[in-house]
Amino acid sequence: MSRRESFAVQLDKHRRTSQRRGSTYAQRLSLAEQVGTATDEVTAPFTSTFAPGEMRQLALVAHNHMKPAMKQFIETYSEILKKFRITGTQTTMKMCKSMWGEDDPAIHYGLTCTSGPLGGDAQIAALMCVEDLGGIIFFVDPLSAHPHQADIDSLLRLANCGNIIVCPNPASASSMMHTLRCALLKGDSARGMIPSFFETLESPAVEEYKHQQAVALANVIKGNSPSAPAPQAAEPPKEVGKSVSFGTEKSVSFGEPAPVEEEKKKKEVADISQTTIDRALMGQSMMFSDERLQALLAVESDDDSDDDEEDGSSDEEAPTAKVSKGLFGIKTSSTKKSRGRMGLKKLGKSVRNMMISK
């Protein structure tokens, strides 16, 4: 039995249907009549105990494929919606004004935002940030891609941060109309039914976030932040001259040209890291001047005649520059002269030949 078939069998065995679910056409028709009766009751004319200016704005937003549903919703629940300062995107506000008129002094319109893809959702989110938005009725199209999806996500995220009323579909919005009507009828004693229209609320997660931010700020002020750079020891003063750094653990410093002894020149050659020579072999020798490189390689040319003699010598160990493996994997730390010491001399010769060929 396949996994899908097994899941279907489990659903068939454990499916729980409501005992009140209409199983016949007559029962479903009876339920529809009950919904109609409840809608008629909630949309009957009434007088609100709150003026529109005493409450925060109520936003109406709908995606393109949901605009017909939004128009039907506004027509059905106009008696309740007109008791609020209505804000929304451009198309939704035009629908409201076409049905209610623009000159009725009893109707207080809020901000008319631009179209959603042009920043309308961001404008509604801004109203929330300035504490003038109590609820959002947002008919979202779940089957279409939206070019301003980032704005939509931002609006819904901020609505959750502000803990305001959000109705993302007609079913939840229709149920919310009953609560809004009841609160408008009862007055001050019913502010707790729609608190976001009167007070600034926040998500329970906001308190923990603020605590973490306070701890991070205190650590930065005290200098104990894990992300703060550790204090570094003062570097010794560098010699006067040009210094070139190759991003490795060693650097090469070239002072002013002056006559030096042969041994000192050889020591400078040995101090160059293997990575430096690797980069030179890969065509990055321009990181230091040709004159300096040629002067450096001139030291190697004097010792080329000694290579054959050393290659045939005994396995006696000799100290060499202690550096890590370079890009070519050549290790020059504590190697033997017989085989391991391909060394800086031959590499220098290769670099010199490369520079001459250029």
XYZ file of C-alpha atoms in Angstrom:
358
model
C 0.000 0.000 0.000
C 1.457 3.348 -1.033
C 1.881 6.217 1.382
C -0.914 8.231 -0.256
C -3.313 5.300 -0.097
C -2.391 4.663 3.512
C -3.049 8.307 4.400
C -6.416 8.177 2.607
C -7.393 5.056 4.531
C -6.505 6.729 7.825
C -8.587 9.759 6.948
C -11.522 7.580 6.039
C -11.312 5.702 9.339
C -10.756 8.696 11.619
C -12.637 11.411 9.779
C -14.769 13.421 12.143
C -17.636 15.340 10.640
C -19.723 17.821 12.565
C -23.083 16.491 13.622
C -24.550 19.891 12.717
C -23.217 19.706 9.172
C -25.965 19.874 6.620
C -26.078 16.634 4.735
C -29.123 17.417 2.627
C -30.049 20.327 0.431
C -32.781 21.416 2.847
C -30.352 21.560 5.760
C -27.811 23.599 3.801
C -30.532 25.962 2.689
C -31.603 26.406 6.309
C -28.027 27.310 7.298
C -27.825 29.879 4.508
C -31.029 31.491 5.771
C -29.570 31.706 9.287
C -26.464 33.446 7.912
C -28.688 35.905 6.052
C -30.705 36.648 9.179
C -27.550 37.289 11.235
C -26.231 39.587 8.505
C -29.466 41.558 8.415
C -29.312 42.060 12.170
C -25.729 43.310 12.197
C -26.249 45.659 9.258
C -29.382 47.320 10.657
C -29.062 51.088 11.234
C -27.759 52.094 14.657
C -26.095 55.005 16.445
C -22.505 54.656 17.564
C -21.478 55.890 21.006
C -18.048 56.792 19.602
C -17.355 59.490 17.063
C -15.093 58.486 14.167
C -12.419 60.899 15.377
C -12.288 59.193 18.778
C -11.050 55.965 17.228
C -8.098 55.040 15.104
C -8.493 54.425 11.391
C -9.739 51.196 9.834
C -7.895 50.131 6.665
C -9.564 48.365 3.728
C -7.226 46.646 1.253
C -7.881 44.050 -1.457
C -5.802 42.472 -4.189
C -7.053 42.704 -7.768
C -8.846 39.351 -7.846
C -10.400 40.095 -4.453
C -11.741 43.559 -5.307
C -15.211 42.271 -6.307
C -15.452 40.537 -2.937
C -14.340 43.750 -1.222
C -17.000 45.764 -3.074
C -19.695 43.326 -1.972
C -18.377 43.449 1.591
C -18.491 47.267 1.665
C -22.035 47.305 0.280
C -23.184 44.760 2.874
C -21.572 46.290 5.980
C -21.654 49.984 5.101
C -23.658 50.791 8.214
C -20.761 49.678 10.404
C -17.870 50.810 8.248
C -19.179 54.380 8.017
C -18.783 54.711 11.790
C -14.976 54.593 11.382
C -12.426 56.742 9.625
C -11.805 54.529 6.620
C -8.391 54.447 4.986
C -7.082 52.196 2.248
C -5.461 51.934 -1.121
C -6.604 54.074 -4.008
C -9.060 51.666 -5.662
C -10.735 50.706 -2.398
C -11.175 54.338 -1.367
C -12.748 55.118 -4.747
C -15.257 52.308 -4.183
C -16.185 53.701 -0.771
C -16.599 57.258 -2.036
C -18.662 56.132 -5.019
C -21.105 54.315 -2.702
C -21.181 56.735 0.227
C -20.501 60.029 -1.502
C -17.793 62.535 -0.763
C -19.885 65.391 0.638
C -21.636 63.604 3.513
C -20.511 65.393 6.718
C -21.330 62.296 8.782
C -18.643 60.290 7.005
C -15.008 60.939 7.889
C -12.515 59.582 5.390
C -9.001 58.837 6.444
C -5.842 58.846 4.375
C -6.146 57.787 0.736
C -3.039 55.750 -0.001
C -1.553 55.018 -3.384
C -1.836 51.669 -5.138
C -0.268 48.731 -3.352
C 2.598 48.071 -5.796
C 3.459 51.780 -5.704
C 3.769 51.939 -1.925
C 0.187 51.881 -0.629
C 0.838 48.999 1.778
C 3.904 50.813 3.106
C 1.817 53.946 3.718
C -0.705 51.940 5.712
C 2.149 50.422 7.712
C 3.379 53.954 8.406
C -0.031 54.834 9.895
C 0.446 51.943 12.261
C 3.867 53.206 13.278
C 2.465 56.663 14.100
C -0.268 55.005 16.191
C -3.254 55.888 14.016
C -4.409 52.479 12.797
C -6.680 50.195 14.776
C -7.465 47.406 12.336
C -6.914 46.064 8.825
C -9.367 44.246 6.593
C -7.062 42.852 3.924
C -8.565 40.482 1.354
C -5.420 38.643 0.240
C -5.243 36.776 -3.049
C -3.405 33.555 -2.134
C -3.129 32.256 -5.712
C -1.343 35.120 -7.443
C 2.196 36.474 -7.328
C 2.539 40.092 -6.262
C 5.380 42.437 -7.258
C 5.163 44.156 -3.870
C 5.229 40.980 -1.781
C 7.876 42.521 0.470
C 5.495 45.381 1.320
C 2.680 42.943 2.033
C 4.869 40.907 4.363
C 6.046 44.078 6.086
C 2.477 45.288 6.645
C 1.321 41.986 8.125
C 4.469 41.642 10.247
C 4.044 45.111 11.718
C 0.364 44.375 12.337
C 1.453 41.387 14.399
C 4.056 43.483 16.213
C 1.417 46.092 17.001
C -1.134 43.420 17.941
C -3.891 45.097 15.946
C -6.976 43.461 14.445
C -6.301 41.813 11.062
C -8.940 40.101 8.904
C -7.283 38.423 5.883
C -10.435 37.022 4.226
C -14.202 37.684 3.932
C -15.160 35.066 6.540
C -13.045 36.608 9.308
C -14.081 40.124 8.292
C -17.782 39.248 8.434
C -17.367 37.787 11.909
C -15.457 40.895 13.039
C -18.382 43.112 12.007
C -20.475 41.609 14.809
C -17.796 42.482 17.350
C -17.378 46.025 16.010
C -21.120 46.711 16.102
C -21.410 45.411 19.647
C -18.497 47.571 20.828
C -19.874 50.690 19.124
C -23.259 50.178 20.763
C -22.029 49.554 24.295
C -19.595 52.453 24.432
C -16.832 52.917 27.007
C -17.581 49.673 28.788
C -16.796 47.780 25.563
C -13.441 49.359 24.710
C -11.813 46.088 25.696
C -13.575 44.368 22.792
C -11.588 46.413 20.260
C -8.644 47.774 22.283
C -6.371 48.406 19.302
C -8.666 51.231 18.173
C -8.012 53.136 21.398
C -4.603 52.110 22.739
C -1.195 51.156 21.405
C -0.679 47.447 21.906
C 2.265 45.189 21.187
C 2.981 41.532 20.613
C 4.151 39.514 23.638
C 7.392 38.920 21.704
C 8.201 42.646 21.711
C 9.021 42.690 25.422
C 11.633 39.959 25.040
C 13.098 41.725 21.995
C 13.424 44.994 23.914
C 15.130 43.159 26.762
C 17.692 41.629 24.397
C 18.325 45.022 22.822
C 18.897 46.579 26.246
C 21.387 43.846 27.145
C 23.230 44.275 23.844
C 23.426 48.038 24.345
C 24.720 47.632 27.899
C 27.427 45.236 26.674
C 28.535 47.683 24.011
C 28.739 50.528 26.513
C 30.773 48.399 28.919
C 32.984 47.121 26.131
C 32.012 43.489 26.775
C 30.167 42.843 23.554
C 31.144 39.568 21.890
C 31.182 41.397 18.582
C 33.462 44.148 19.869
C 37.055 43.794 18.629
C 39.540 42.720 21.258
C 42.154 45.318 22.204
C 45.367 44.790 20.276
C 48.887 45.236 21.567
C 50.781 48.235 20.307
C 52.896 47.442 17.285
C 56.597 48.299 17.332
C 57.563 51.279 15.190
C 58.279 50.315 11.627
C 61.474 51.174 9.799
C 61.419 54.115 7.480
C 60.835 52.911 3.997
C 58.215 51.345 1.787
C 56.314 48.406 3.223
C 54.367 45.920 1.185
C 51.842 43.542 2.806
C 50.637 40.454 0.985
C 47.788 39.513 3.333
C 49.744 36.686 4.950
C 51.372 36.178 8.293
C 54.594 37.812 7.070
C 55.349 41.045 5.240
C 58.274 42.316 3.216
C 59.808 45.713 3.915
C 62.115 47.386 1.445
C 64.131 50.314 2.851
C 66.067 52.869 0.968
C 68.640 51.303 -1.384
C 72.028 51.099 0.283
C 75.073 48.839 -0.083
C 74.646 45.820 2.174
C 76.588 42.688 2.764
C 75.960 39.463 0.890
C 74.744 37.642 3.961
C 72.174 40.320 4.736
C 70.737 40.066 1.229
C 70.406 36.309 1.562
C 68.607 36.725 4.877
C 66.063 39.082 3.292
C 65.396 36.474 0.632
C 64.833 33.782 3.253
C 62.336 35.990 5.092
C 59.951 36.114 2.158
C 57.050 33.747 2.736
C 56.179 30.938 0.397
C 52.828 32.547 -0.414
C 54.628 35.613 -1.731
C 56.592 33.564 -4.251
C 53.490 31.583 -5.171
C 51.707 34.809 -6.006
C 54.633 35.955 -8.089
C 54.532 32.693 -10.038
C 50.821 33.232 -10.648
C 51.447 36.599 -12.277
C 50.968 38.821 -9.215
C 54.574 40.011 -9.055
C 53.473 43.581 -9.744
C 52.578 43.873 -6.059
C 56.137 45.214 -5.638
C 58.235 47.168 -8.115
C 60.244 45.516 -10.885
C 63.435 47.184 -9.614
C 63.035 45.645 -6.174
C 62.136 42.261 -7.583
C 65.099 42.303 -9.929
C 67.382 43.273 -7.063
C 65.927 40.435 -5.046
C 66.373 37.921 -7.824
C 69.933 39.089 -8.463
C 70.877 37.538 -5.167
C 69.544 34.204 -6.381
C 71.522 34.367 -9.618
C 74.752 34.463 -7.637
C 73.944 31.181 -5.960
C 72.580 29.220 -8.934
C 75.931 27.503 -9.363
C 75.667 26.075 -5.867
C 72.359 24.246 -6.485
C 73.847 21.208 -8.180
C 76.364 20.711 -5.451
C 73.746 20.939 -2.726
C 71.380 18.538 -4.490
C 74.018 15.839 -4.301
C 74.943 16.458 -0.695
C 74.061 14.356 2.328
C 70.747 14.322 4.170
C 71.957 16.903 6.629
C 69.175 19.179 7.886
C 69.516 22.938 7.611
C 67.212 25.629 9.025
C 65.007 27.333 6.463
C 62.200 29.882 6.644
C 59.336 28.640 8.811
C 56.278 29.355 6.727
C 53.052 27.563 5.977
C 52.228 25.764 2.761
C 51.688 28.085 -0.171
C 49.229 27.880 -3.015
C 51.305 25.149 -4.622
C 51.531 23.086 -1.437
C 55.338 23.474 -1.201
C 56.502 23.267 2.378
C 59.804 24.972 3.208
C 59.896 24.441 6.962
C 62.750 22.279 8.303
C 63.274 20.392 5.055
C 66.337 18.456 3.988
C 68.782 19.770 1.441
C 68.850 16.509 -0.503
C 65.277 16.457 -1.821
C 62.907 18.604 0.201
C 64.685 21.878 -0.444
C 63.330 22.909 -3.790
C 63.621 26.154 -1.879
C 63.555 29.801 -2.447
C 66.597 29.802 -4.744
C 65.082 27.761 -7.535
C 61.743 29.498 -7.125
C 63.545 32.832 -7.361
C 65.190 31.667 -10.553
C 61.786 30.751 -11.979
C 60.409 34.168 -11.059
C 63.402 35.874 -12.686
C 62.883 33.924 -15.903
C 59.210 34.831 -15.877
C 59.991 38.530 -15.454
C 62.547 38.393 -18.272
C 60.029 36.716 -20.572
C 57.599 39.559 -19.869
